[in-house]
Amino acid sequence: MTSSSAPANTHPYESLTPDVVLDALATLDLHGDGRLTALNSYENRVYQVFLDQPAAHASVVVKFYRPERWTTAEILEEHAFALELAAADVPAVPPIEVHGRTLHHHDGFAFSVSPYRGGRSPELDDFEVLEWVGRFLARIHTIGAARPFVARPALDLQSFGIASRDWLLGHDKVPLDVQRAWETACNAALDRIAATALSPTATDTQLRKLRLHGDVHPGNILWTPTDRPHGGPHFVDLDDARSGFAVQDLWMLLSGDRAQRTGQLSGLLDGYEQFRSFDRRELALIEPLRTLRLIHYSAWLARRWEDPIFPINFPWFGTSDYWKGQIQMLEDQCESMDEEPLYA
């Protein structure tokens, strides 16, 4: 999907000017007052737009999906999941239905509109906050377990690990002076992951996959003071929603040394298990999932390099020093995967 007004030799997003953003909203009878702020997003283009007419929302968030990343069916499945969560009073932020639709098109772009929600990152060193977040994650997973995704893919060894490695090597993205060392370290890590439930060929596990948020890091949780209406956490950005194991939505909230991560995990699970049981066998997947994300992240950066925003914001990517750092991290991850998993 390419913007009709973009020259053939430019990236589609280069044609996404403020006028195009406002014109897209106007097709839905939502008219901006001229104030438009780009929000932090590299994968898509996301803007807060203030409206000039009395409406239910003083401002909205408009997300322009990266062309050719998701199919229409995959985007609509994300929207349906967000609407399911909102209908169950889970504080996710769903798209607004306008003219009977949640997905719209303008000038070659697919876009959606959501209500604006303010907030800050949660204080994840606060046990009460962790418990609160855990309760809502359990509620997300209860809805997620009710039915499977049909169109959206799974988070597994093949899609995040093997496909990423093969693309990087097949497109000569790893410099020759470090390519063999990186490939060796990557293969050693992937071999360890292949022995877990993340392997598509795993047959000896009873762990259950479900629909996930998929990208629960502190930046995707907006915390508002608890003395305000609807205070507490709001989950945003289901753009990476996939099928997978419940622990995927927990492990990115853990940081620090082993003792700190164990304490944070205990807080999350104390809240989680007030609403839903958690299979402790999934804790063995934390380091394999972290490793898959590491490999996938390098491929994500390389695949997006033609987007002008990436060289500007990630100038260190692609150098031999970058890949040497990746080699060290993969070797460290192999050691971490050989250790006993966290337990709480």
Tab-separated table of N, CA and C in Angstrom, residues 72-141:
chain	number	residue	atom	x	y	z
A	72	THR	N	-5.443	-5.980	6.101
A	72	THR	CA	-6.678	-5.412	6.649
A	72	THR	C	-7.289	-6.343	7.686
A	73	ALA	N	-7.305	-7.645	7.395
A	73	ALA	CA	-7.887	-8.605	8.337
A	73	ALA	C	-7.135	-8.600	9.664
A	74	GLU	N	-5.812	-8.476	9.626
A	74	GLU	CA	-5.011	-8.461	10.859
A	74	GLU	C	-5.273	-7.203	11.674
A	75	ILE	N	-5.405	-6.059	10.998
A	75	ILE	CA	-5.688	-4.818	11.720
A	75	ILE	C	-7.074	-4.880	12.355
A	76	LEU	N	-8.042	-5.361	11.605
A	76	LEU	CA	-9.397	-5.439	12.146
A	76	LEU	C	-9.471	-6.403	13.322
A	77	GLU	N	-8.639	-7.443	13.308
A	77	GLU	CA	-8.624	-8.362	14.436
A	77	GLU	C	-8.033	-7.693	15.682
A	78	GLU	N	-7.028	-6.851	15.486
A	78	GLU	CA	-6.507	-6.044	16.599
A	78	GLU	C	-7.609	-5.148	17.169
A	79	HIS	N	-8.342	-4.475	16.289
A	79	HIS	CA	-9.408	-3.585	16.735
A	79	HIS	C	-10.485	-4.357	17.490
A	80	ALA	N	-10.861	-5.514	16.971
A	80	ALA	CA	-11.908	-6.304	17.624
A	80	ALA	C	-11.473	-6.728	19.019
A	81	PHE	N	-10.209	-7.074	19.174
A	81	PHE	CA	-9.687	-7.473	20.479
A	81	PHE	C	-9.737	-6.290	21.445
A	82	ALA	N	-9.314	-5.117	20.987
A	82	ALA	CA	-9.348	-3.930	21.846
A	82	ALA	C	-10.774	-3.594	22.262
A	83	LEU	N	-11.719	-3.740	21.355
A	83	LEU	CA	-13.116	-3.458	21.672
A	83	LEU	C	-13.679	-4.488	22.645
A	84	GLU	N	-13.260	-5.747	22.502
A	84	GLU	CA	-13.659	-6.773	23.472
A	84	GLU	C	-13.181	-6.412	24.876
A	85	LEU	N	-11.939	-5.977	24.959
A	85	LEU	CA	-11.379	-5.619	26.263
A	85	LEU	C	-12.144	-4.441	26.872
A	86	ALA	N	-12.386	-3.421	26.063
A	86	ALA	CA	-13.101	-2.253	26.571
A	86	ALA	C	-14.514	-2.625	27.018
A	87	ALA	N	-15.172	-3.508	26.272
A	87	ALA	CA	-16.532	-3.927	26.628
A	87	ALA	C	-16.555	-4.679	27.949
A	88	ALA	N	-15.425	-5.305	28.300
A	88	ALA	CA	-15.329	-6.028	29.568
A	88	ALA	C	-14.763	-5.147	30.681
A	89	ASP	N	-14.730	-3.829	30.443
A	89	ASP	CA	-14.231	-2.856	31.424
A	89	ASP	C	-12.758	-3.050	31.750
A	90	VAL	N	-12.005	-3.611	30.826
A	90	VAL	CA	-10.551	-3.645	30.947
A	90	VAL	C	-10.026	-2.321	30.377
A	91	PRO	N	-9.147	-1.618	31.072
A	91	PRO	CA	-8.747	-0.278	30.640
A	91	PRO	C	-7.750	-0.280	29.491
A	92	ALA	N	-8.166	-0.865	28.375
A	92	ALA	CA	-7.424	-0.733	27.124
A	92	ALA	C	-8.060	0.415	26.348
A	93	VAL	N	-7.319	0.995	25.433
A	93	VAL	CA	-7.834	2.135	24.665
A	93	VAL	C	-8.162	1.646	23.256
A	94	PRO	N	-9.460	1.463	22.964
A	94	PRO	CA	-9.847	0.924	21.652
A	94	PRO	C	-10.010	2.030	20.620
A	95	PRO	N	-10.057	1.682	19.336
A	95	PRO	CA	-10.352	2.687	18.314
A	95	PRO	C	-11.810	3.124	18.397
A	96	ILE	N	-12.061	4.336	17.922
A	96	ILE	CA	-13.424	4.863	17.868
A	96	ILE	C	-14.087	4.382	16.580
A	97	GLU	N	-15.304	3.942	16.696
A	97	GLU	CA	-16.062	3.549	15.506
A	97	GLU	C	-16.704	4.792	14.905
A	98	VAL	N	-16.368	5.099	13.665
A	98	VAL	CA	-16.905	6.261	12.956
A	98	VAL	C	-17.523	5.773	11.654
A	99	HIS	N	-18.761	6.153	11.421
A	99	HIS	CA	-19.490	5.703	10.240
A	99	HIS	C	-19.506	4.175	10.159
A	100	GLY	N	-19.588	3.542	11.333
A	100	GLY	CA	-19.706	2.092	11.364
A	100	GLY	C	-18.411	1.340	11.146
A	101	ARG	N	-17.277	2.053	11.136
A	101	ARG	CA	-15.997	1.388	10.883
A	101	ARG	C	-14.950	1.877	11.879
A	102	THR	N	-13.960	1.037	12.132
A	102	THR	CA	-12.816	1.437	12.950
A	102	THR	C	-11.557	1.640	12.117
A	103	LEU	N	-11.536	1.127	10.904
A	103	LEU	CA	-10.383	1.270	10.016
A	103	LEU	C	-10.806	2.093	8.813
A	104	HIS	N	-10.002	3.091	8.498
A	104	HIS	CA	-10.350	4.034	7.445
A	104	HIS	C	-9.165	4.181	6.492
A	105	HIS	N	-9.408	4.775	5.332
A	105	HIS	CA	-8.362	4.928	4.322
A	105	HIS	C	-8.407	6.340	3.744
A	106	HIS	N	-7.207	6.880	3.541
A	106	HIS	CA	-7.109	8.201	2.921
A	106	HIS	C	-5.739	8.341	2.277
A	107	ASP	N	-5.716	8.742	1.035
A	107	ASP	CA	-4.476	9.047	0.314
A	107	ASP	C	-3.478	7.891	0.364
A	108	GLY	N	-3.995	6.676	0.307
A	108	GLY	CA	-3.131	5.495	0.295
A	108	GLY	C	-2.776	4.953	1.656
A	109	PHE	N	-3.204	5.592	2.730
A	109	PHE	CA	-2.891	5.137	4.083
A	109	PHE	C	-4.124	4.545	4.761
A	110	ALA	N	-3.893	3.509	5.556
A	110	ALA	CA	-4.910	2.991	6.463
A	110	ALA	C	-4.701	3.669	7.812
A	111	PHE	N	-5.809	4.100	8.438
A	111	PHE	CA	-5.649	4.786	9.717
A	111	PHE	C	-6.828	4.507	10.631
A	112	SER	N	-6.592	4.736	11.918
A	112	SER	CA	-7.643	4.601	12.917
A	112	SER	C	-7.593	5.809	13.842
A	113	VAL	N	-8.682	6.009	14.570
A	113	VAL	CA	-8.795	7.144	15.493
A	113	VAL	C	-9.176	6.598	16.864
A	114	SER	N	-8.484	7.046	17.883
A	114	SER	CA	-8.749	6.609	19.256
A	114	SER	C	-8.876	7.823	20.165
A	115	PRO	N	-9.552	7.674	21.298
A	115	PRO	CA	-9.569	8.777	22.272
A	115	PRO	C	-8.181	8.984	22.854
A	116	TYR	N	-7.858	10.218	23.174
A	116	TYR	CA	-6.569	10.506	23.795
A	116	TYR	C	-6.625	10.169	25.278
A	117	ARG	N	-5.621	9.479	25.776
A	117	ARG	CA	-5.497	9.183	27.193
A	117	ARG	C	-4.132	9.672	27.667
A	118	GLY	N	-4.135	10.515	28.664
A	118	GLY	CA	-2.881	10.970	29.242
A	118	GLY	C	-2.412	10.022	30.331
A	119	GLY	N	-1.238	10.263	30.839
A	119	GLY	CA	-0.705	9.433	31.914
A	119	GLY	C	0.802	9.366	31.840
A	120	ARG	N	1.364	8.673	32.795
A	120	ARG	CA	2.819	8.504	32.856
A	120	ARG	C	3.126	7.018	33.024
A	121	SER	N	4.385	6.687	32.894
A	121	SER	CA	4.784	5.288	33.089
A	121	SER	C	4.541	4.875	34.541
A	122	PRO	N	4.151	3.635	34.770
A	122	PRO	CA	3.884	3.190	36.140
A	122	PRO	C	5.168	3.055	36.956
A	123	GLU	N	5.045	3.204	38.266
A	123	GLU	CA	6.178	3.033	39.177
A	123	GLU	C	6.319	1.541	39.490
A	124	LEU	N	7.161	0.874	38.734
A	124	LEU	CA	7.236	-0.578	38.839
A	124	LEU	C	8.095	-1.060	40.007
A	125	ASP	N	8.568	-0.135	40.831
A	125	ASP	CA	9.202	-0.536	42.082
A	125	ASP	C	8.207	-0.472	43.244
A	126	ASP	N	6.958	-0.160	42.927
A	126	ASP	CA	5.888	-0.075	43.925
A	126	ASP	C	5.076	-1.365	43.856
A	127	PHE	N	5.078	-2.142	44.932
A	127	PHE	CA	4.410	-3.441	44.929
A	127	PHE	C	2.920	-3.296	44.620
A	128	GLU	N	2.287	-2.243	45.152
A	128	GLU	CA	0.857	-2.060	44.912
A	128	GLU	C	0.572	-1.810	43.435
A	129	VAL	N	1.431	-1.036	42.775
A	129	VAL	CA	1.270	-0.781	41.342
A	129	VAL	C	1.435	-2.080	40.553
A	130	LEU	N	2.462	-2.860	40.897
A	130	LEU	CA	2.673	-4.139	40.223
A	130	LEU	C	1.459	-5.047	40.374
A	131	GLU	N	0.915	-5.090	41.572
A	131	GLU	CA	-0.250	-5.925	41.825
A	131	GLU	C	-1.441	-5.472	40.980
A	132	TRP	N	-1.614	-4.159	40.892
A	132	TRP	CA	-2.716	-3.602	40.118
A	132	TRP	C	-2.554	-3.952	38.637
A	133	VAL	N	-1.353	-3.771	38.102
A	133	VAL	CA	-1.075	-4.105	36.708
A	133	VAL	C	-1.306	-5.597	36.480
A	134	GLY	N	-0.854	-6.421	37.418
A	134	GLY	CA	-1.050	-7.857	37.285
A	134	GLY	C	-2.515	-8.247	37.202
A	135	ARG	N	-3.359	-7.585	37.988
A	135	ARG	CA	-4.795	-7.889	37.952
A	135	ARG	C	-5.373	-7.616	36.559
A	136	PHE	N	-4.987	-6.480	35.978
A	136	PHE	CA	-5.532	-6.156	34.665
A	136	PHE	C	-4.944	-7.040	33.567
A	137	LEU	N	-3.686	-7.440	33.700
A	137	LEU	CA	-3.124	-8.379	32.728
A	137	LEU	C	-3.895	-9.698	32.756
A	138	ALA	N	-4.251	-10.142	33.947
A	138	ALA	CA	-5.038	-11.369	34.050
A	138	ALA	C	-6.386	-11.209	33.361
A	139	ARG	N	-6.989	-10.054	33.493
A	139	ARG	CA	-8.276	-9.819	32.849
A	139	ARG	C	-8.119	-9.749	31.326
A	140	ILE	N	-7.018	-9.145	30.853
A	140	ILE	CA	-6.745	-9.167	29.412
A	140	ILE	C	-6.632	-10.601	28.922
A	141	HIS	N	-5.926	-11.431	29.676
A	141	HIS	CA	-5.701	-12.809	29.247
A	141	HIS	C	-6.957	-13.663	29.355
